[in-house]
Each structure stands twice: as structure tokens, then as C-alpha cells.
Amino acid sequence: MNKLIEKLKDNDCKVTLQRIAIYETLKDSNSHPNAETIHKELSPKYPTISLATVYKSLELFVSLGLIQAINVEENSFRYDWKYKSHPHLICSACKKVEDLEIHPFSNLSHEAEILTGYSIEKQQLNFYGSCPDCIETS
Amino acid sequence: MNKLIEKLKDNDCKVTLQRIAIYETLKDSNSHPNAETIHKELSPKYPTISLATVYKSLELFVSLGLIQAINVEENSFRYDWKYKSHPHLICSACKKVEDLEIHPFSNLSHEAEILTGYSIEKQQLNFYGSCPDCIETS
DNA sequence: ATCCGTGCAAATTATTTGCATATGG
DNA sequence: CCATATGCAAATAATTTGCACGGAT
């Protein structure tokens, strides 16, 4: 949260209750929620917060490099409070999105740069399939 | 195109002029177009073709495994006539989407399966950055 | 005090759906 | 012929925008 406040101040953005609440909600969630889910989670505590504010704040956080947007195969974005891009595992059965923390997939961008002449800012690696729990159930 | 016709027949789907035209347009394009772009390209030749038909056909092709949908960082889908998933390079400046044909990134899914216990059906690897042309211009 | 952020509602954009008609097998 | 595809228009879903008011610096 200090990180949020610092980053906001550094960029002449105001530190508001809403922004803190949105960031905290995202940070405390392990489910890579989308804007609407975040809004729903906030509603009990902050009934007046608007969905538009959630969208605007998330967009701001992404542009400040505070969080990352991940584009799962729905046509809605999910958000990850970890700003550093890392692979995700997406279960097609239960729709959960997990981080793949231990990854041997870190230096792909560098290899791609050498191969292509692109200057790569970001990589996105998603694996789609069934998680162990869903395999068992089926 | 033979592939399309074969696949459609195998699945008791009708071979229509529209479907052929949509598939051909996608195949002849190197730009990984979205539904609307495909529709626009078809319009001069087939003025009556509807956008809904384009959407429906693309969805059908994806479900038959004929093409793949790729989710670039807009919230609209782009389509790739190559059904086998492979890495993409996305230029943030000119918005082009290129295939990364020669890739040392092929066995990632297998590694991920071993690491996670997931059964992985598909992987998506996108690199975002600036292409050589756009680097030069800037 | 000033300007930015918020909430609301309306606008936009992308996609999906229902249904009557047309057409391929 | 008959079922499936198509085209149209309306519906839905996701996101963005404009603007007046309130609050942070």
C-alpha cells in the first residue's frame, strides 16, 4: 500500500480512499478478478463506489505500472496486483487463474528480441487447460 | 480451402459461399484481422454478407479447430488462420500482429504440465513491443 | 482555493441472439 | 424437401465518456 501511495504522489495523482480500497481489494484477492468483481467486493464496505471509478482506477494503476492487466480468453480483462509479468494458468473448467510462480520461462523476451529485432516491453504467457481438481472431478 | 470443405462436411455443416469467402479472406490476410475487418474486406465483393455471419462463422471455425482466436491487448479478438498455436509479436506502435515462426518456445506446455499437474490444452505466448520499422521511425 | 477524482447516467463498442427467409445436401 | 445458414435488427455485455459536485493538497 505504501507503494501505491508513493507511486500516486510521484505522479501527482491524488491519494483517495477509493484508490486505496481498490488496490487493497486486488492485492488481497488471489483470484485475478475483473473490474466488476472488484466492484462487487467493495460494495458492502463502500456502497457508493461506482463501477466507473473502479475502471478508471485500474486503468490508472496499469498505466503507472502498479498492476498488470491480463487478458484471459473471455473478452473481459482480469487484473493482477503483481506488476511484473509472469505466466498464468487458466482452468477452462472452473475458470480460475493461477500464477505460475516457479517458472523456467523468464528469458523468452530476450530470445525473441534477438530473433526478431523487436524491442520487447512485455510478454504474456498463458496456459489453458484443466487444473488437478477439475481433472479429478471429471 | 479443401481443408475447410472437408472439415465442414465431416461435421455435418453446410459448405456455403459465405463460409468459404470468410475463410479465404482470413487465409489471404497476413494481418490477423478481427471480425469487423474481415467483414469490411468482404463487403466490396459480397455486399450482402452480414457481420453476424462473420462472427458466427469464425466461432464455428474456432470450434472445429480450423483457425485460432488470439486475444491481443485490445478487447477484441483477432483471428489467425493457422490453427496451431504459436507465439505472436504485437507492435504497440503500428498495431500489427506477426507470427513468430521460428521459435524455441515450443515445449513450454509440457514443462508446465510437469510443474503444475494441469492438463494443458493450449498455450498463448505474446510479445508486446516495437517492431524494427517503428523503432527506426521514432 | 484550486484542481483532480468521483458518481451518475448516457454513449459507445463488441458481440450475441431471435426470427423469418433462403439455400445446400 | 428439410434442416441448417443467412441477414437483419434488436438485445446484451463490457467499457468509456461527459459533466457537475465534493474532497485532497
GROMACS .gro file of C-alpha atoms (C1' of nucleotides) in nm:
model
  326
    1MET     CA    1   0.000   0.000   0.000
    2ASN     CA    2   0.294   0.227   0.066
    3LYS     CA    3   0.396   0.150  -0.285
    4LEU     CA    4   0.061   0.271  -0.414
    5ILE     CA    5   0.074   0.594  -0.217
    6GLU     CA    6   0.430   0.663  -0.318
    7LYS     CA    7   0.357   0.598  -0.685
    8LEU     CA    8   0.047   0.813  -0.682
    9LYS     CA    9   0.229   1.102  -0.518
   10ASP     CA   10   0.525   1.071  -0.753
   11ASN     CA   11   0.287   1.114  -1.042
   12ASP     CA   12   0.082   1.397  -0.896
   13CYS     CA   13  -0.220   1.178  -0.857
   14LYS     CA   14  -0.435   1.214  -0.554
   15VAL     CA   15  -0.440   0.952  -0.284
   16THR     CA   16  -0.806   0.876  -0.233
   17LEU     CA   17  -0.994   0.630  -0.022
   18GLN     CA   18  -1.136   0.469  -0.335
   19ARG     CA   19  -0.798   0.410  -0.493
   20ILE     CA   20  -0.663   0.258  -0.176
   21ALA     CA   21  -0.966   0.035  -0.138
   22ILE     CA   22  -0.949  -0.082  -0.498
   23TYR     CA   23  -0.579  -0.157  -0.478
   24GLU     CA   24  -0.618  -0.337  -0.146
   25THR     CA   25  -0.905  -0.546  -0.274
   26LEU     CA   26  -0.699  -0.652  -0.570
   27LYS     CA   27  -0.396  -0.722  -0.358
   28ASP     CA   28  -0.591  -0.930  -0.109
   29SER     CA   29  -0.753  -1.134  -0.380
   30ASN     CA   30  -0.592  -1.440  -0.518
   31SER     CA   31  -0.840  -1.482  -0.796
   32HIS     CA   32  -0.729  -1.226  -1.053
   33PRO     CA   33  -1.066  -1.053  -1.050
   34ASN     CA   34  -1.209  -0.834  -1.321
   35ALA     CA   35  -1.340  -0.482  -1.269
   36GLU     CA   36  -1.693  -0.591  -1.193
   37THR     CA   37  -1.586  -0.850  -0.937
   38ILE     CA   38  -1.373  -0.592  -0.761
   39HIS     CA   39  -1.668  -0.357  -0.760
   40LYS     CA   40  -1.893  -0.622  -0.606
   41GLU     CA   41  -1.639  -0.698  -0.338
   42LEU     CA   42  -1.615  -0.333  -0.247
   43SER     CA   43  -1.988  -0.269  -0.238
   44PRO     CA   44  -2.065  -0.391   0.115
   45LYS     CA   45  -1.798  -0.170   0.266
   46TYR     CA   46  -1.825   0.121   0.024
   47PRO     CA   47  -2.178   0.120  -0.117
   48THR     CA   48  -2.134   0.444  -0.307
   49ILE     CA   49  -1.826   0.349  -0.506
   50SER     CA   50  -1.903   0.341  -0.873
   51LEU     CA   51  -1.804   0.088  -1.133
   52ALA     CA   52  -1.666   0.367  -1.347
   53THR     CA   53  -1.428   0.462  -1.070
   54VAL     CA   54  -1.309   0.105  -1.050
   55TYR     CA   55  -1.241   0.104  -1.422
   56LYS     CA   56  -1.069   0.440  -1.412
   57SER     CA   57  -0.854   0.344  -1.116
   58LEU     CA   58  -0.747   0.012  -1.259
   59GLU     CA   59  -0.656   0.183  -1.583
   60LEU     CA   60  -0.452   0.435  -1.389
   61PHE     CA   61  -0.274   0.165  -1.192
   62VAL     CA   62  -0.186  -0.019  -1.511
   63SER     CA   63  -0.051   0.297  -1.671
   64LEU     CA   64   0.161   0.362  -1.363
   65GLY     CA   65   0.295   0.010  -1.379
   66LEU     CA   66   0.147  -0.072  -1.042
   67ILE     CA   67  -0.055  -0.369  -1.155
   68GLN     CA   68  -0.095  -0.566  -1.473
   69ALA     CA   69  -0.393  -0.644  -1.687
   70ILE     CA   70  -0.419  -0.994  -1.813
   71ASN     CA   71  -0.632  -1.091  -2.098
   72VAL     CA   72  -0.787  -1.424  -2.039
   73GLU     CA   73  -0.985  -1.588  -2.316
   74GLU     CA   74  -1.306  -1.417  -2.220
   75ASN     CA   75  -1.343  -1.076  -2.365
   76SER     CA   76  -1.301  -0.909  -2.034
   77PHE     CA   77  -0.982  -0.821  -1.857
   78ARG     CA   78  -0.863  -0.961  -1.533
   79TYR     CA   79  -0.620  -0.781  -1.307
   80ASP     CA   80  -0.316  -0.897  -1.118
   81TRP     CA   81  -0.169  -0.688  -0.843
   82LYS     CA   82   0.175  -0.815  -0.935
   83TYR     CA   83   0.305  -0.571  -1.188
   84LYS     CA   84   0.579  -0.797  -1.317
   85SER     CA   85   0.451  -1.011  -1.597
   86HIS     CA   86   0.461  -1.381  -1.531
   87PRO     CA   87   0.289  -1.687  -1.673
   88HIS     CA   88  -0.067  -1.774  -1.581
   89LEU     CA   89  -0.254  -2.099  -1.567
   90ILE     CA   90  -0.617  -2.075  -1.664
   91CYS     CA   91  -0.854  -2.360  -1.590
   92SER     CA   92  -1.122  -2.387  -1.855
   93ALA     CA   93  -1.347  -2.582  -1.619
   94CYS     CA   94  -1.355  -2.370  -1.302
   95LYS     CA   95  -1.226  -2.050  -1.468
   96LYS     CA   96  -0.967  -1.982  -1.203
   97VAL     CA   97  -0.649  -1.803  -1.294
   98GLU     CA   98  -0.335  -1.902  -1.109
   99ASP     CA   99   0.013  -1.765  -1.115
  100LEU     CA  100   0.289  -1.992  -1.226
  101GLU     CA  101   0.544  -1.866  -0.980
  102ILE     CA  102   0.831  -2.103  -1.034
  103HIS     CA  103   0.898  -2.070  -1.399
  104PRO     CA  104   1.176  -2.156  -1.633
  105PHE     CA  105   1.009  -1.921  -1.878
  106SER     CA  106   1.170  -1.597  -1.781
  107ASN     CA  107   1.412  -1.519  -2.056
  108LEU     CA  108   1.184  -1.565  -2.351
  109SER     CA  109   1.162  -1.195  -2.429
  110HIS     CA  110   1.534  -1.164  -2.462
  111GLU     CA  111   1.549  -1.457  -2.701
  112ALA     CA  112   1.262  -1.314  -2.901
  113GLU     CA  113   1.438  -0.978  -2.929
  114ILE     CA  114   1.746  -1.140  -3.074
  115LEU     CA  115   1.542  -1.344  -3.317
  116THR     CA  116   1.320  -1.064  -3.440
  117GLY     CA  117   1.477  -0.723  -3.393
  118TYR     CA  118   1.178  -0.615  -3.190
  119SER     CA  119   1.224  -0.418  -2.876
  120ILE     CA  120   1.005  -0.613  -2.639
  121GLU     CA  121   0.848  -0.444  -2.341
  122LYS     CA  122   0.629  -0.717  -2.215
  123GLN     CA  123   0.545  -1.079  -2.265
  124GLN     CA  124   0.230  -1.263  -2.187
  125LEU     CA  125   0.229  -1.638  -2.146
  126ASN     CA  126  -0.093  -1.818  -2.066
  127PHE     CA  127  -0.157  -2.187  -2.039
  128TYR     CA  128  -0.515  -2.306  -2.084
  129GLY     CA  129  -0.628  -2.642  -1.958
  130SER     CA  130  -0.774  -2.825  -1.661
  131CYS     CA  131  -0.646  -2.790  -1.310
  132PRO     CA  132  -0.575  -3.101  -1.100
  133ASP     CA  133  -0.900  -3.056  -0.902
  134CYS     CA  134  -1.113  -3.037  -1.214
  135ILE     CA  135  -0.937  -3.334  -1.373
  136GLU     CA  136  -1.019  -3.541  -1.063
  137THR     CA  137  -1.384  -3.440  -1.058
  138SER     CA  138  -1.444  -3.516  -1.421
  139MET     CA  139  -0.976  -2.442  -4.871
  140ASN     CA  140  -1.003  -2.817  -4.923
  141LYS     CA  141  -0.935  -2.844  -4.556
  142LEU     CA  142  -1.228  -2.617  -4.479
  143ILE     CA  143  -1.466  -2.807  -4.701
  144GLU     CA  144  -1.355  -3.140  -4.565
  145LYS     CA  145  -1.388  -3.027  -4.206
  146LEU     CA  146  -1.730  -2.877  -4.263
  147LYS     CA  147  -1.859  -3.191  -4.431
  148ASP     CA  148  -1.713  -3.414  -4.162
  149ASN     CA  149  -1.912  -3.219  -3.907
  150ASP     CA  150  -2.237  -3.200  -4.099
  151CYS     CA  151  -2.200  -2.832  -4.155
  152LYS     CA  152  -2.302  -2.686  -4.483
  153VAL     CA  153  -2.046  -2.557  -4.726
  154THR     CA  154  -2.165  -2.209  -4.811
  155LEU     CA  155  -2.026  -1.932  -5.021
  156GLN     CA  156  -2.006  -1.711  -4.713
  157ARG     CA  157  -1.802  -1.957  -4.513
  158ILE     CA  158  -1.560  -2.008  -4.798
  159ALA     CA  159  -1.523  -1.636  -4.851
  160ILE     CA  160  -1.463  -1.570  -4.482
  161TYR     CA  161  -1.206  -1.844  -4.453
  162GLU     CA  162  -1.030  -1.735  -4.771
  163THR     CA  163  -1.018  -1.375  -4.659
  164LEU     CA  164  -0.862  -1.478  -4.333
  165LYS     CA  165  -0.616  -1.709  -4.501
  166ASP     CA  166  -0.509  -1.448  -4.753
  167SER     CA  167  -0.458  -1.190  -4.487
  168ASN     CA  168  -0.132  -1.156  -4.308
  169SER     CA  169  -0.265  -0.908  -4.057
  170HIS     CA  170  -0.456  -1.126  -3.813
  171PRO     CA  171  -0.777  -0.930  -3.866
  172ASN     CA  172  -1.072  -0.910  -3.631
  173ALA     CA  173  -1.430  -0.988  -3.729
  174GLU     CA  174  -1.509  -0.636  -3.835
  175THR     CA  175  -1.202  -0.603  -4.054
  176ILE     CA  176  -1.285  -0.928  -4.226
  177HIS     CA  177  -1.636  -0.804  -4.282
  178LYS     CA  178  -1.509  -0.481  -4.435
  179GLU     CA  179  -1.277  -0.669  -4.666
  180LEU     CA  180  -1.561  -0.887  -4.785
  181SER     CA  181  -1.807  -0.605  -4.842
  182PRO     CA  182  -1.697  -0.493  -5.190
  183LYS     CA  183  -1.727  -0.844  -5.330
  184TYR     CA  184  -2.019  -0.961  -5.119
  185PRO     CA  185  -2.218  -0.653  -5.018
  186THR     CA  186  -2.495  -0.852  -4.852
  187ILE     CA  187  -2.281  -1.052  -4.616
  188SER     CA  188  -2.363  -0.963  -4.258
  189LEU     CA  189  -2.132  -0.902  -3.968
  190ALA     CA  190  -2.327  -1.155  -3.764
  191THR     CA  191  -2.247  -1.420  -4.019
  192VAL     CA  192  -1.880  -1.335  -3.994
  193TYR     CA  193  -1.895  -1.371  -3.616
  194LYS     CA  194  -2.090  -1.695  -3.637
  195SER     CA  195  -1.858  -1.842  -3.897
  196LEU     CA  196  -1.541  -1.751  -3.712
  197GLU     CA  197  -1.683  -1.903  -3.398
  198LEU     CA  198  -1.765  -2.219  -3.589
  199PHE     CA  199  -1.417  -2.238  -3.739
  200VAL     CA  200  -1.259  -2.198  -3.397
  201SER     CA  201  -1.478  -2.471  -3.251
  202LEU     CA  202  -1.384  -2.701  -3.537
  203GLY     CA  203  -1.018  -2.628  -3.473
  204LEU     CA  204  -0.978  -2.478  -3.817
  205ILE     CA  205  -0.847  -2.143  -3.703
  206GLN     CA  206  -0.745  -1.989  -3.376
  207ALA     CA  207  -0.860  -1.682  -3.192
  208ILE     CA  208  -0.590  -1.469  -3.044
  209ASN     CA  209  -0.654  -1.221  -2.778
  210VAL     CA  210  -0.443  -0.918  -2.830
  211GLU     CA  211  -0.441  -0.644  -2.570
  212GLU     CA  212  -0.745  -0.472  -2.714
  213ASN     CA  213  -1.070  -0.613  -2.601
  214SER     CA  214  -1.148  -0.753  -2.936
  215PHE     CA  215  -1.036  -1.080  -3.078
  216ARG     CA  216  -0.813  -1.127  -3.374
  217TYR     CA  217  -0.811  -1.440  -3.583
  218ASP     CA  218  -0.529  -1.646  -3.724
  219TRP     CA  219  -0.595  -1.895  -3.998
  220LYS     CA  220  -0.322  -2.118  -3.855
  221TYR     CA  221  -0.495  -2.341  -3.611
  222LYS     CA  222  -0.181  -2.448  -3.429
  223SER     CA  223  -0.098  -2.210  -3.152
  224HIS     CA  224   0.229  -2.027  -3.188
  225PRO     CA  225   0.383  -1.712  -3.045
  226HIS     CA  226   0.285  -1.369  -3.171
  227LEU     CA  227   0.467  -1.041  -3.185
  228ILE     CA  228   0.249  -0.738  -3.134
  229CYS     CA  229   0.378  -0.393  -3.216
  230SER     CA  230   0.232  -0.135  -2.984
  231ALA     CA  231   0.309   0.142  -3.231
  232CYS     CA  232   0.162   0.017  -3.559
  233LYS     CA  233  -0.063  -0.248  -3.400
  234LYS     CA  234   0.048  -0.519  -3.637
  235VAL     CA  235   0.047  -0.878  -3.522
  236GLU     CA  236   0.314  -1.105  -3.661
  237ASP     CA  237   0.376  -1.472  -3.624
  238LEU     CA  238   0.697  -1.579  -3.466
  239GLU     CA  239   0.753  -1.879  -3.688
  240ILE     CA  240   1.094  -1.994  -3.582
  241HIS     CA  241   1.058  -2.042  -3.215
  242PRO     CA  242   1.244  -2.216  -2.943
  243PHE     CA  243   0.930  -2.184  -2.737
  244SER     CA  244   0.751  -2.500  -2.836
  245ASN     CA  245   0.773  -2.728  -2.539
  246LEU     CA  246   0.658  -2.488  -2.274
  247SER     CA  247   0.324  -2.660  -2.223
  248HIS     CA  248   0.486  -2.989  -2.146
  249GLU     CA  249   0.713  -2.832  -1.890
  250ALA     CA  250   0.421  -2.650  -1.735
  251GLU     CA  251   0.222  -2.974  -1.708
  252ILE     CA  252   0.501  -3.140  -1.517
  253LEU     CA  253   0.540  -2.843  -1.287
  254THR     CA  254   0.173  -2.794  -1.210
  255GLY     CA  255  -0.030  -3.108  -1.261
  256TYR     CA  256  -0.252  -2.924  -1.505
  257SER     CA  257  -0.358  -3.089  -1.824
  258ILE     CA  258  -0.278  -2.818  -2.072
  259GLU     CA  259  -0.465  -2.793  -2.397
  260LYS     CA  260  -0.331  -2.472  -2.530
  261GLN     CA  261  -0.073  -2.209  -2.469
  262GLN     CA  262  -0.067  -1.848  -2.572
  263LEU     CA  263   0.254  -1.655  -2.587
  264ASN     CA  264   0.252  -1.292  -2.691
  265PHE     CA  265   0.535  -1.046  -2.701
  266TYR     CA  266   0.447  -0.677  -2.689
  267GLY     CA  267   0.689  -0.414  -2.805
  268SER     CA  268   0.806  -0.215  -3.104
  269CYS     CA  269   0.884  -0.364  -3.439
  270PRO     CA  270   1.210  -0.274  -3.618
  271ASP     CA  271   1.026  -0.036  -3.856
  272CYS     CA  272   0.865   0.156  -3.574
  273ILE     CA  273   1.189   0.173  -3.377
  274GLU     CA  274   1.357   0.328  -3.679
  275THR     CA  275   1.085   0.585  -3.735
  276SER     CA  276   1.075   0.701  -3.377
  277DA     C1'  277  -0.879   2.795  -0.325
  278DT     C1'  278  -0.783   2.508  -0.685
  279DC     C1'  279  -0.786   2.125  -0.949
  280DC     C1'  280  -0.836   1.644  -0.966
  281DG     C1'  281  -1.134   1.244  -0.867
  282DT     C1'  282  -1.584   1.067  -0.807
  283DG     C1'  283  -2.050   0.917  -0.909
  284DC     C1'  284  -2.405   0.907  -1.208
  285DA     C1'  285  -2.608   0.837  -1.641
  286DA     C1'  286  -2.568   0.829  -2.109
  287DA     C1'  287  -2.280   0.682  -2.505
  288DT     C1'  288  -2.001   0.367  -2.743
  289DT     C1'  289  -1.818  -0.063  -2.887
  290DA     C1'  290  -1.809  -0.552  -2.932
  291DT     C1'  291  -2.061  -0.941  -2.955
  292DT     C1'  292  -2.478  -1.237  -2.933
  293DT     C1'  293  -2.941  -1.368  -3.019
  294DG     C1'  294  -3.418  -1.437  -3.231
  295DC     C1'  295  -3.657  -1.497  -3.611
  296DA     C1'  296  -3.819  -1.508  -4.087
  297DT     C1'  297  -3.632  -1.621  -4.525
  298DA     C1'  298  -3.313  -1.850  -4.833
  299DT     C1'  299  -3.032  -2.231  -4.975
  300DG     C1'  300  -2.726  -2.654  -4.973
  301DG     C1'  301  -2.734  -3.162  -4.934
  302DC     C1'  302  -3.785  -3.136  -4.905
  303DC     C1'  303  -3.586  -3.028  -4.474
  304DA     C1'  304  -3.260  -2.874  -4.178
  305DT     C1'  305  -2.925  -2.553  -4.134
  306DA     C1'  306  -2.732  -2.078  -4.260
  307DT     C1'  307  -2.808  -1.624  -4.351
  308DG     C1'  308  -2.935  -1.136  -4.289
  309DC     C1'  309  -3.145  -0.811  -4.034
  310DA     C1'  310  -3.248  -0.580  -3.625
  311DA     C1'  311  -3.283  -0.581  -3.158
  312DA     C1'  312  -3.057  -0.726  -2.721
  313DT     C1'  313  -2.683  -0.779  -2.421
  314DA     C1'  314  -2.232  -0.704  -2.222
  315DA     C1'  315  -1.823  -0.455  -2.141
  316DT     C1'  316  -1.619  -0.040  -2.124
  317DT     C1'  317  -1.575   0.467  -2.184
  318DT     C1'  318  -1.711   0.935  -2.154
  319DG     C1'  319  -1.914   1.397  -2.003
  320DC     C1'  320  -2.028   1.667  -1.653
  321DA     C1'  321  -2.148   1.867  -1.204
  322DC     C1'  322  -2.019   1.816  -0.735
  323DG     C1'  323  -1.704   1.708  -0.345
  324DG     C1'  324  -1.267   1.638  -0.141
  325DA     C1'  325  -0.745   1.619  -0.126
  326DT     C1'  326  -0.342   1.906  -0.133
   0.00000   0.00000   0.00000
